[in-house]
Every structure is written in C-alpha cells, then in structure tokens.
CSV table of C-alpha atoms (C1' of nucleotides) in Angstrom, one decimal:
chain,number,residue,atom,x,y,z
M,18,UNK,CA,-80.4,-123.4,9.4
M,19,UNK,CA,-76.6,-123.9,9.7
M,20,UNK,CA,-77.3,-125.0,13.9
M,21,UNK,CA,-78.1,-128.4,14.5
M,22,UNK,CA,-79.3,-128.0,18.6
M,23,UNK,CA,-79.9,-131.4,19.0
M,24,UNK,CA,-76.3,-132.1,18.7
M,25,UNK,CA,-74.4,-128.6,19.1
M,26,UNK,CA,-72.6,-129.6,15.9
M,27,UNK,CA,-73.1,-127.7,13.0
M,28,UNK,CA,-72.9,-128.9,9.0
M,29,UNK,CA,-70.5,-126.2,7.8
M,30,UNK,CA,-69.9,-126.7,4.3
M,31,UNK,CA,-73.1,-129.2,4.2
M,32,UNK,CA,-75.3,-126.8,5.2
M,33,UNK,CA,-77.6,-126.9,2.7
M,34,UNK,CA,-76.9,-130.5,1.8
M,35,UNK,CA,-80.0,-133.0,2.0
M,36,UNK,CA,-77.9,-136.0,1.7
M,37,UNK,CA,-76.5,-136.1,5.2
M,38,UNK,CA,-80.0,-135.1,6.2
M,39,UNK,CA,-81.9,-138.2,5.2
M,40,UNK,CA,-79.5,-140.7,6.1
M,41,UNK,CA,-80.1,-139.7,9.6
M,42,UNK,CA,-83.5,-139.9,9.2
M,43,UNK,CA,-83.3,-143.2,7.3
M,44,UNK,CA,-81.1,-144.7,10.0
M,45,UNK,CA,-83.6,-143.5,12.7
M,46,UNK,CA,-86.5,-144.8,11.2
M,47,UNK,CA,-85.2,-148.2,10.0
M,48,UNK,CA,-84.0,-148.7,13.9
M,49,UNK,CA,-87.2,-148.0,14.7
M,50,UNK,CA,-89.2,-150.0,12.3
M,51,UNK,CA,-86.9,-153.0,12.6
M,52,UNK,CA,-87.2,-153.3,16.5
M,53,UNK,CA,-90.8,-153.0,15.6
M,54,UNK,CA,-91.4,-156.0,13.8
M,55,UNK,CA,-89.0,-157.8,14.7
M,56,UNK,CA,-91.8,-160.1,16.2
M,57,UNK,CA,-92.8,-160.8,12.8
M,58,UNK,CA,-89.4,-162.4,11.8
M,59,UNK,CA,-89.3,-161.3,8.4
M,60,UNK,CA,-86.9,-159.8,6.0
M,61,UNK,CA,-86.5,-156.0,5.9
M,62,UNK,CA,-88.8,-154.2,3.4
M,63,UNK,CA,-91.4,-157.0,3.9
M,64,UNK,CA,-94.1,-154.4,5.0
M,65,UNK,CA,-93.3,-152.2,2.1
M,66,UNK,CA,-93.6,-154.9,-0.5
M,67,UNK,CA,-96.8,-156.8,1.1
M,68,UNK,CA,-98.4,-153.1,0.9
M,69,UNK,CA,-97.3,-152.5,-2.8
M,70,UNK,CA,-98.4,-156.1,-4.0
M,71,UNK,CA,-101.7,-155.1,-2.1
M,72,UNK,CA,-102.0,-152.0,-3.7
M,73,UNK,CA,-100.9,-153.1,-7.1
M,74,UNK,CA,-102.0,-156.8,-7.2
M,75,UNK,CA,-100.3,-158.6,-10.2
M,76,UNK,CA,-97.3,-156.4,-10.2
M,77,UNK,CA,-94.4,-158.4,-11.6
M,78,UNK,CA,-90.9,-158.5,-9.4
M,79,UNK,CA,-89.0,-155.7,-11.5
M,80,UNK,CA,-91.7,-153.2,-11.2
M,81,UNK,CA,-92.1,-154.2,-7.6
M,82,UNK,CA,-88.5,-154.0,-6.7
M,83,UNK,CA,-87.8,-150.5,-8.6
M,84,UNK,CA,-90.9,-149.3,-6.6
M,85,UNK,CA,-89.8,-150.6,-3.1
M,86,UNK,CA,-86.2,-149.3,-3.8
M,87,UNK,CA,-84.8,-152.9,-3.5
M,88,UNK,CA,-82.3,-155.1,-5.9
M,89,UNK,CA,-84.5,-157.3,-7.7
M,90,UNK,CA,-82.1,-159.7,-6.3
M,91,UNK,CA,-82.6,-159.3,-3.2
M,92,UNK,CA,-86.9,-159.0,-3.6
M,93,UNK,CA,-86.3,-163.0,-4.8
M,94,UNK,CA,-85.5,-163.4,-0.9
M,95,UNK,CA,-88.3,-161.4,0.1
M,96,UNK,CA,-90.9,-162.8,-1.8
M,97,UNK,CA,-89.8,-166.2,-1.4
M,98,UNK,CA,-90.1,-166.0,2.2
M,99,UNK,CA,-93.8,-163.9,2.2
M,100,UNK,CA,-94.6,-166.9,0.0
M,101,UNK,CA,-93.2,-169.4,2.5
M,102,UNK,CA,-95.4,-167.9,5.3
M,103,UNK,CA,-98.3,-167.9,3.0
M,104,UNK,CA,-98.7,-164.3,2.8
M,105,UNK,CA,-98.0,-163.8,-0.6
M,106,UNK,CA,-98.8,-166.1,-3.9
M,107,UNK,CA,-96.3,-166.7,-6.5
M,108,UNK,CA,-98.1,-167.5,-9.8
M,109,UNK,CA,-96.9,-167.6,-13.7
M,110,UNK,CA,-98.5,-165.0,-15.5
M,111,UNK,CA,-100.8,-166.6,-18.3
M,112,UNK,CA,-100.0,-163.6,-20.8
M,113,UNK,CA,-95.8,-163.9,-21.0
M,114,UNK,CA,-94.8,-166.8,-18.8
M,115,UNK,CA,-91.7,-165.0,-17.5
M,116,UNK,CA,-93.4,-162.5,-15.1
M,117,UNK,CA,-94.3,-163.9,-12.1
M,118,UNK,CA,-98.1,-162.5,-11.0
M,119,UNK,CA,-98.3,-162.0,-7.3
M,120,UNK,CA,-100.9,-161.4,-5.0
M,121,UNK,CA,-101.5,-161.0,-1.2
M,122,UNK,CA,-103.3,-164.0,0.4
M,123,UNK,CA,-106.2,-162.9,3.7
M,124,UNK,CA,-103.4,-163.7,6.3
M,125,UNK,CA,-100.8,-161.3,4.6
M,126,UNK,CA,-103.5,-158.8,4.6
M,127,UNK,CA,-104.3,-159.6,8.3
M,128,UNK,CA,-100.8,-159.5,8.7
M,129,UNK,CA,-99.5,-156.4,7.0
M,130,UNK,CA,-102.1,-154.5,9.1
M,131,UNK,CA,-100.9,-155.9,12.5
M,132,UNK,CA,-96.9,-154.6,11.0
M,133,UNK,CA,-98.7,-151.3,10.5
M,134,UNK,CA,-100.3,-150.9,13.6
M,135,UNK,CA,-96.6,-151.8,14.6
M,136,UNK,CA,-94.3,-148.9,12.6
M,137,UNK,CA,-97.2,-146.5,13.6
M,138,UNK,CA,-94.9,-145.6,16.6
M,139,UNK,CA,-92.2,-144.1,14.6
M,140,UNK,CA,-93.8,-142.9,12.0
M,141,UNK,CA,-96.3,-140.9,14.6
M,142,UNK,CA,-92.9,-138.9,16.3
M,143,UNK,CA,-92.3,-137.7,13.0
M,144,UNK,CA,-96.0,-136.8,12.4
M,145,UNK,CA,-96.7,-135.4,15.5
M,146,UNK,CA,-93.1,-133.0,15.7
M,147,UNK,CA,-94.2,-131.4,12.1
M,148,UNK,CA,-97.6,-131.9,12.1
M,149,UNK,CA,-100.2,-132.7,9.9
M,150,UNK,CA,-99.7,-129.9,7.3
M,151,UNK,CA,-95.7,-130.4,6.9
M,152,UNK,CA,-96.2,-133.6,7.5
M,153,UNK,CA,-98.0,-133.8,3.9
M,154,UNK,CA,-95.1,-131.4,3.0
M,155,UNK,CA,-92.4,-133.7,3.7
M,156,UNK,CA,-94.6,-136.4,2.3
M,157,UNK,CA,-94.9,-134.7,-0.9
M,158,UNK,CA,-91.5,-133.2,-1.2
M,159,UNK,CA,-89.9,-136.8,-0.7
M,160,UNK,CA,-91.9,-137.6,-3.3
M,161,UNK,CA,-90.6,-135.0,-5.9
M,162,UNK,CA,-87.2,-135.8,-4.4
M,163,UNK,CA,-87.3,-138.9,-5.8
M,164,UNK,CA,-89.1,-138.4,-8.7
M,165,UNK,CA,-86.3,-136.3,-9.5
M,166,UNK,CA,-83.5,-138.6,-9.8
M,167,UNK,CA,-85.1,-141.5,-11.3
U,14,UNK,CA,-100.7,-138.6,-2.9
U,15,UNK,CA,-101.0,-142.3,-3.2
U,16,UNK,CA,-100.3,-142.6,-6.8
U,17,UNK,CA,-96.4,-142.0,-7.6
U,18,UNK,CA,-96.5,-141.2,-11.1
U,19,UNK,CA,-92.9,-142.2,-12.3
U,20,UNK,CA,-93.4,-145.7,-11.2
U,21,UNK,CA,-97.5,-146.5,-11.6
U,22,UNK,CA,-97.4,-148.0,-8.2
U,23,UNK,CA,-99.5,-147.0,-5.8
U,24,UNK,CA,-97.8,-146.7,-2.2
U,25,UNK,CA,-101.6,-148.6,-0.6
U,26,UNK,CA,-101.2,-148.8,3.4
U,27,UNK,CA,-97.9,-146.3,3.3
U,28,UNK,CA,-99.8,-143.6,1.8
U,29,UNK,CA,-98.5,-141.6,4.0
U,30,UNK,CA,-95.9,-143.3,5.5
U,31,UNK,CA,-92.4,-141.3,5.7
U,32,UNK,CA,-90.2,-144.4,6.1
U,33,UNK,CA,-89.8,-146.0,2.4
U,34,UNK,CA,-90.0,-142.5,0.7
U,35,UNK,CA,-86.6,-141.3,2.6
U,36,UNK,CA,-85.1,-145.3,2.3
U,37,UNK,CA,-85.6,-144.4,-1.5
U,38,UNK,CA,-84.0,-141.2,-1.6
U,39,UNK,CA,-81.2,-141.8,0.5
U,40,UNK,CA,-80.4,-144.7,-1.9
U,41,UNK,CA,-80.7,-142.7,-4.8
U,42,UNK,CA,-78.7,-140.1,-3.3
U,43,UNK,CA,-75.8,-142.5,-1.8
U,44,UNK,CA,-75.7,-144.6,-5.0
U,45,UNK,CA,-75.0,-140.9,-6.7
U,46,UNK,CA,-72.7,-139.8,-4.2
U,47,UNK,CA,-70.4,-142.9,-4.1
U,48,UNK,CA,-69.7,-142.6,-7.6
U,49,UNK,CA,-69.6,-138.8,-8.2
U,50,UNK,CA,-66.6,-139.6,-5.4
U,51,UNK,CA,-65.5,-142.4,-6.7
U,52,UNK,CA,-61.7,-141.0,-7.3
U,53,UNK,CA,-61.0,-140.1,-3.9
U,54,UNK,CA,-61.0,-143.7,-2.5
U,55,UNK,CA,-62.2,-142.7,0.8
U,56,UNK,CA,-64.8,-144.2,2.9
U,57,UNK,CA,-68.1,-143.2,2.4
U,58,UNK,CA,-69.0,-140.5,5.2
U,59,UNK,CA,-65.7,-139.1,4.6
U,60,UNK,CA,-67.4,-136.1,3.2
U,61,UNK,CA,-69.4,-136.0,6.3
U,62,UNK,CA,-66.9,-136.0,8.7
U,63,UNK,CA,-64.5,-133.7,7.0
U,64,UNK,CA,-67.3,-131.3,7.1
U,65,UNK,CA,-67.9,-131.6,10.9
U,66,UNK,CA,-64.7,-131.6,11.9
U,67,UNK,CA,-64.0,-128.4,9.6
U,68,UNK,CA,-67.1,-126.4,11.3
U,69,UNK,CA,-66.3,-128.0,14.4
U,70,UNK,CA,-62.8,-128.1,15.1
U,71,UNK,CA,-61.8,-129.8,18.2
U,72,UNK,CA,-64.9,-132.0,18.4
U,73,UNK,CA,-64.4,-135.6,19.8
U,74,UNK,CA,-65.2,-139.3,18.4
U,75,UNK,CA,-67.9,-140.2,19.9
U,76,UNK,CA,-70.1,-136.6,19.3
U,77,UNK,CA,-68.5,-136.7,16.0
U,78,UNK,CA,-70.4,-139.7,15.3
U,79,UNK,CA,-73.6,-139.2,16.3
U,80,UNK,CA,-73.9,-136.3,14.4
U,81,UNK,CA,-72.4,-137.6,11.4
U,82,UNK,CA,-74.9,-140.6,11.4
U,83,UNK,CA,-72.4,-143.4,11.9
U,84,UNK,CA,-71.7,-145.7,14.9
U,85,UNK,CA,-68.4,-145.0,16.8
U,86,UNK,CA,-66.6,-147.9,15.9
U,87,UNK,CA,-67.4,-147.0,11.9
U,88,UNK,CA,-66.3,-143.4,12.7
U,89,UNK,CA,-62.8,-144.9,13.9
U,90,UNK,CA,-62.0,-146.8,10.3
U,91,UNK,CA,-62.7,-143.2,8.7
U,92,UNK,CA,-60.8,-141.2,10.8
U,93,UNK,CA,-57.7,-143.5,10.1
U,94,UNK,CA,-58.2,-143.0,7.0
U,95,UNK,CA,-58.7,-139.4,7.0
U,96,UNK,CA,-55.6,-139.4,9.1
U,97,UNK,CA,-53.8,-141.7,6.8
U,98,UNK,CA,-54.3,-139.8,4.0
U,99,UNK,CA,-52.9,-136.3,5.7
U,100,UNK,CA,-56.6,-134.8,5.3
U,101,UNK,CA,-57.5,-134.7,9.3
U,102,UNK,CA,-55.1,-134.6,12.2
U,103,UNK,CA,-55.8,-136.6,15.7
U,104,UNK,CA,-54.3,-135.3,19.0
U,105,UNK,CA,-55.1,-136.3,22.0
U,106,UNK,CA,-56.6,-133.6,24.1
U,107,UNK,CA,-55.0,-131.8,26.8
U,108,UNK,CA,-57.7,-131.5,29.2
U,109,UNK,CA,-59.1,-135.2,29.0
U,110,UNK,CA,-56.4,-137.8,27.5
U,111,UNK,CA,-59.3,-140.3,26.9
U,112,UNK,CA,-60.1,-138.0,24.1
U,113,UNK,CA,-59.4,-137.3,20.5
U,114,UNK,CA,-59.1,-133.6,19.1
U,115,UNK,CA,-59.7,-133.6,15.9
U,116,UNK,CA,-58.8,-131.1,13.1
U,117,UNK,CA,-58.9,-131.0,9.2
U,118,UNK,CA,-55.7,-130.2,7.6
U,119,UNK,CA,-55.2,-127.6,4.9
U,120,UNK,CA,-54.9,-129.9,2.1
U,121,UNK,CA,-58.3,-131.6,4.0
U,122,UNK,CA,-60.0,-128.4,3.7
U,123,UNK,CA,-58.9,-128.3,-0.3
U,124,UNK,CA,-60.2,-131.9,-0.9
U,125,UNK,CA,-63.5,-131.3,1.0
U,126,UNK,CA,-64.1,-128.9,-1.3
U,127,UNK,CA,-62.8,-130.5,-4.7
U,128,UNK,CA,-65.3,-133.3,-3.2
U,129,UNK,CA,-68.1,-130.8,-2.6
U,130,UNK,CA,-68.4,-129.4,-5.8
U,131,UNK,CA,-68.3,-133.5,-7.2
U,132,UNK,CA,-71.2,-134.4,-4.7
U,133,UNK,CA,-73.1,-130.9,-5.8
U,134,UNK,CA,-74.5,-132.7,-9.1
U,135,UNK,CA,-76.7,-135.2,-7.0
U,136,UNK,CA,-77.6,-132.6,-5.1
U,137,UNK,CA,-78.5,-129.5,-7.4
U,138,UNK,CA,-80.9,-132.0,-8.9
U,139,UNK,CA,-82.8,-132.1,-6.2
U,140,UNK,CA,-83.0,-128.7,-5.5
U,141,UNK,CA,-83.5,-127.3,-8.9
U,142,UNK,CA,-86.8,-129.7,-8.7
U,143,UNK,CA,-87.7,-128.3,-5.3
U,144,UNK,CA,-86.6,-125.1,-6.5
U,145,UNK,CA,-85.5,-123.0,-3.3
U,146,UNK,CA,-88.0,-122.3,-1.0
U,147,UNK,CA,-89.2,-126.2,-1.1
U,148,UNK,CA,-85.4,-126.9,-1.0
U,149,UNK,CA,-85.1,-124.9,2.3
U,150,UNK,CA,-88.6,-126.1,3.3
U,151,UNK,CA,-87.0,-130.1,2.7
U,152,UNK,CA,-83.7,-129.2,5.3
U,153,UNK,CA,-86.3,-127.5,7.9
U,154,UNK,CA,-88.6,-130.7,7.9
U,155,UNK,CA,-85.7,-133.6,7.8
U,156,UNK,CA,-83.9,-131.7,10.6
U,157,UNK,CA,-86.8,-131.1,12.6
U,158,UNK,CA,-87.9,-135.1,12.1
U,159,UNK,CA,-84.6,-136.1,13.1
U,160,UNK,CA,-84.6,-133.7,16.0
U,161,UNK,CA,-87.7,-135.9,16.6
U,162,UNK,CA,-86.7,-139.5,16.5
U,163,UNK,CA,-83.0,-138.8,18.7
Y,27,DT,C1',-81.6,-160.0,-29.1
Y,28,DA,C1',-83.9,-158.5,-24.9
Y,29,DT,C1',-86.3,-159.3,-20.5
Y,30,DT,C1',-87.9,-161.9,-16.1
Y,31,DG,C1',-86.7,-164.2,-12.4
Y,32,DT,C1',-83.0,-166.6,-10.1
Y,33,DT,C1',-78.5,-167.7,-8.0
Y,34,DA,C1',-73.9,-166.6,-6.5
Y,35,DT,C1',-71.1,-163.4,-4.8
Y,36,DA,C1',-68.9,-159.4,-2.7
Y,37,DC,C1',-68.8,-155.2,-0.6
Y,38,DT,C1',-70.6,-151.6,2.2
Y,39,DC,C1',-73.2,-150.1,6.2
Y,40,DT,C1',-74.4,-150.5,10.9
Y,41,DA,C1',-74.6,-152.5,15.5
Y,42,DT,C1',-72.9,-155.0,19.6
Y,43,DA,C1',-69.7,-156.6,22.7
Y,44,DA,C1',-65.4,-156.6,24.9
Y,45,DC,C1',-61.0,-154.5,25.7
Y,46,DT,C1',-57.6,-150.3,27.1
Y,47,DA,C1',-56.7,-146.2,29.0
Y,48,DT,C1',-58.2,-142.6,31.2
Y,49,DA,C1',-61.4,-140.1,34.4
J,12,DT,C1',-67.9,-146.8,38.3
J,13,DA,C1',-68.2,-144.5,34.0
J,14,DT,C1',-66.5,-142.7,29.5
J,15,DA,C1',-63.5,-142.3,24.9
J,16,DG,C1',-61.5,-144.7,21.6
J,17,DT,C1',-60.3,-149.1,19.7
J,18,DT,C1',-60.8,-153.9,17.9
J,19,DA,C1',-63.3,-157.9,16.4
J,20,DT,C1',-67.2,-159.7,14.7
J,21,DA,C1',-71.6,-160.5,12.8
J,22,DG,C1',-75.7,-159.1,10.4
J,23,DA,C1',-78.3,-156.6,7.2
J,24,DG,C1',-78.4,-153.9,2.8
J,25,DT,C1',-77.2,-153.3,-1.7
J,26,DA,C1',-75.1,-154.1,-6.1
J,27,DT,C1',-73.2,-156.8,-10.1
J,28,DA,C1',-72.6,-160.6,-13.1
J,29,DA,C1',-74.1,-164.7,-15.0
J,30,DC,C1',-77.6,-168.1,-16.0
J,31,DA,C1',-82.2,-170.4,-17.7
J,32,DA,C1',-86.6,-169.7,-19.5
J,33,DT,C1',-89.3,-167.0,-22.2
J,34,DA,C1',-90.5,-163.3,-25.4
DNA sequence: TATTGTTATACTCTATAACTATA
DNA sequence: TATAGTTATAGAGTATAACAATA
C-alpha cells in the first residue's frame, strides 16, 4: 500500500493519506481535459456547469456554483461567457427577481455532447485500469467523500 | 448515482464521470489542509515533500517532483524554503554533481509530524465516513487511476 | 437584515521556456 | 547532446471583500 511502483517513491508518513492522492489525480485529469477542449475555447469547468444547468434547468448561480465546486465569483465569468456563445440563457427569475434562472440553449446541448465525446479519452484510462465495478466504487466513494466534508 | 443528495443537483452527462467529483474533493480537502497548517507558514506541498524526502532519503528534484504532484520549478521555491527554515538539507551528490541529495533534518522530522497530526482532522473525516475498508478501498482505486493516467 | 449576482482584487497553483552546470 | 536544478514569467484557479438590487 505504502509502494507507489509507478514512481519507486514511497508516501512514508502519508501512507494512508488521500489528500496527496487526489491531487495527483486532479492534476492528471484536468491536463487531460483541458488539452481536450481546448478547441472549444472556453473557460475551465464550462462542461461541468453546461451539464449541471442541463440537468437542473433553472438552477440559480449559488446553487450551481456550490455544486460545480467553483467561487460564485468566478461562475459570473463562466456563465457570462456560455451566454456570450449562446449556449446558455440568462434570465430574471419571475418569482424573486434576484436569482438569475438559467437554461441551456439546443447549440449548448449540441455542444456539451461534442466536449463529452472529447474528455471521454481520460475519463476511459481511468475506467478501463479499474474497471467497471470499481469504477462505480471510486464513483460512489468520491461521492461520500465529499458528502462528508460539506 | 446521479442524484447527489447534499446538494439536490443532479450530475446529468457526468454521471459517471470521475473528473469533477475528485476536483471537488481535492478542493475541499486543500481548502482544509491550508488552514489546519496555517501556523507553519510554509508552502503548500510542504507536507508532501517532507514526507517523500523522509521515506526517501537521498531522492533528487526532479523525481521528487513528480511524485509529489508539483512541477520542478514549484518544487525548487519549496525546497528553499524547507531548506531556509532548517527542516530539509540539500547537498549536492557525490556521484552526479548535477544533482541535489536531499534529506529531512531532525527538527524536519518533528515538524512533519506536529503538521501531520494538524492535517489528520481533514483527513479522519473522511475516513470515519468511509469507515476502513472503503478508506483502504479509496487509496487502492486513486493509486491505481493515477498509475493509469502517468 | 439577509441574499443574489456582480466587480475588483490578490494569492496560490501549475506549466513553459530559457539559462547554468554538469554529464 | 541530454539531464538536473534554477530563474523568470504567464496563465489558470480559487478566495475574499465590497457593492447594488432585491427580498
């Protein structure tokens, strides 16, 4: 547990440590994902919030930015530039004119699919080295992670 | 598997994508981290390093780094530091004089461990809601992804 | 008084390129 | 010609504070 091949080093004292751990992993995998799509020319953690305004259409930018694990500063770019590009609308919520209501638009649908088919390389390494069982596993346990120290 | 409970969002397209899931932990876990080791004033990945070079003795920069997760030239400002502080010694090696051989000092060994047990907080959280065979099962699948994407 | 979105700002993290000294 | 460490630099990521509009 303690032997990290890959490398020949091993984590001594952090052996059991996941911190280490997943900033690896985040570091590979946002590498990946940025080379990507970087056709796509848009701000990091684009793809993530197209999918959850998708998935949870009318989401205000709070909710949305706790969920993508952005600053709600820093969604204001985000969105501004998804609505720019017309894939995302920006409208006043009717009900408490603070909140804005957003939606995806058909060519941010169109487009988030074509920046899926994109990540799918990276994301498949991982999937295909564990699996699709631990795959779930890792899926699930990232998950409780995280529900963990909200 | 799609809904995540503690926000009400649903993840959509990245059901079952790894990538956001370990961006958000490894900001929740580095946001903890940074101020449970807050009173050290050292650079974060100090903890990191100390602990590579302590199970390691000996090891040079540049494998240093990789392992650690941080570029080479990053690794350089934290090894000053390090050095600066009396917590890590750099000699040059005998054998190869293009390279550094590094060591932790015994007052380095005593703060890596006053550090540890700082950092453990973040940490036991996660694995008390893991408890330990998803904990160990959590190590095993982020090592072998990482193995994965090198 | 509190909350949403926004702006301004700063700091950290990470990567790239170029330099030096060694090999 | 290649590698280890260093420096300089730029870019992306993240966080905080303050503000206007609204509740």
């Amino acid at each position: 547990m303690a032997k990290r091949e890959h490398t020949g080093h091993e984590w001594g004292q952090l052996a059991n440590a996941v911190g280490p751990r997943v900033r690896l992993l985040r570091n590979a995998l946002a590498a990946r994902s940025i080379a990507a799509l970087e056709e796509f020319a848009l701000p990091t953690g684009s793809l993530t919030v197209l999918s959850l305004i998708a998935a949870n259409p009318g989401s205000n930018q709070t909710a949305l930015a706790k969920a993508a694990g952005v600053n709600k500063s820093a969604l204001v770019g985000i969105v501004d530039e998804l609505e720019k590009r017309g894939l995302a609308a920006r409208d006043r919520s009717a009900s408490d004119r603070r909140r804005n209501h957003l939606t995806v638009t058909p060519v941010g649908e169109a487009t988030m699919k074509a920046m899926l088919a994109r990540v799918a390389g990276g994301e498949s390494k991982v999937r295909d080295a564990l699996g699709l069982r631990d795959h779930l596993k890792l899926l699930e346990l990232l998950d409780r992670a995280n529900a963990a120290l909200e």
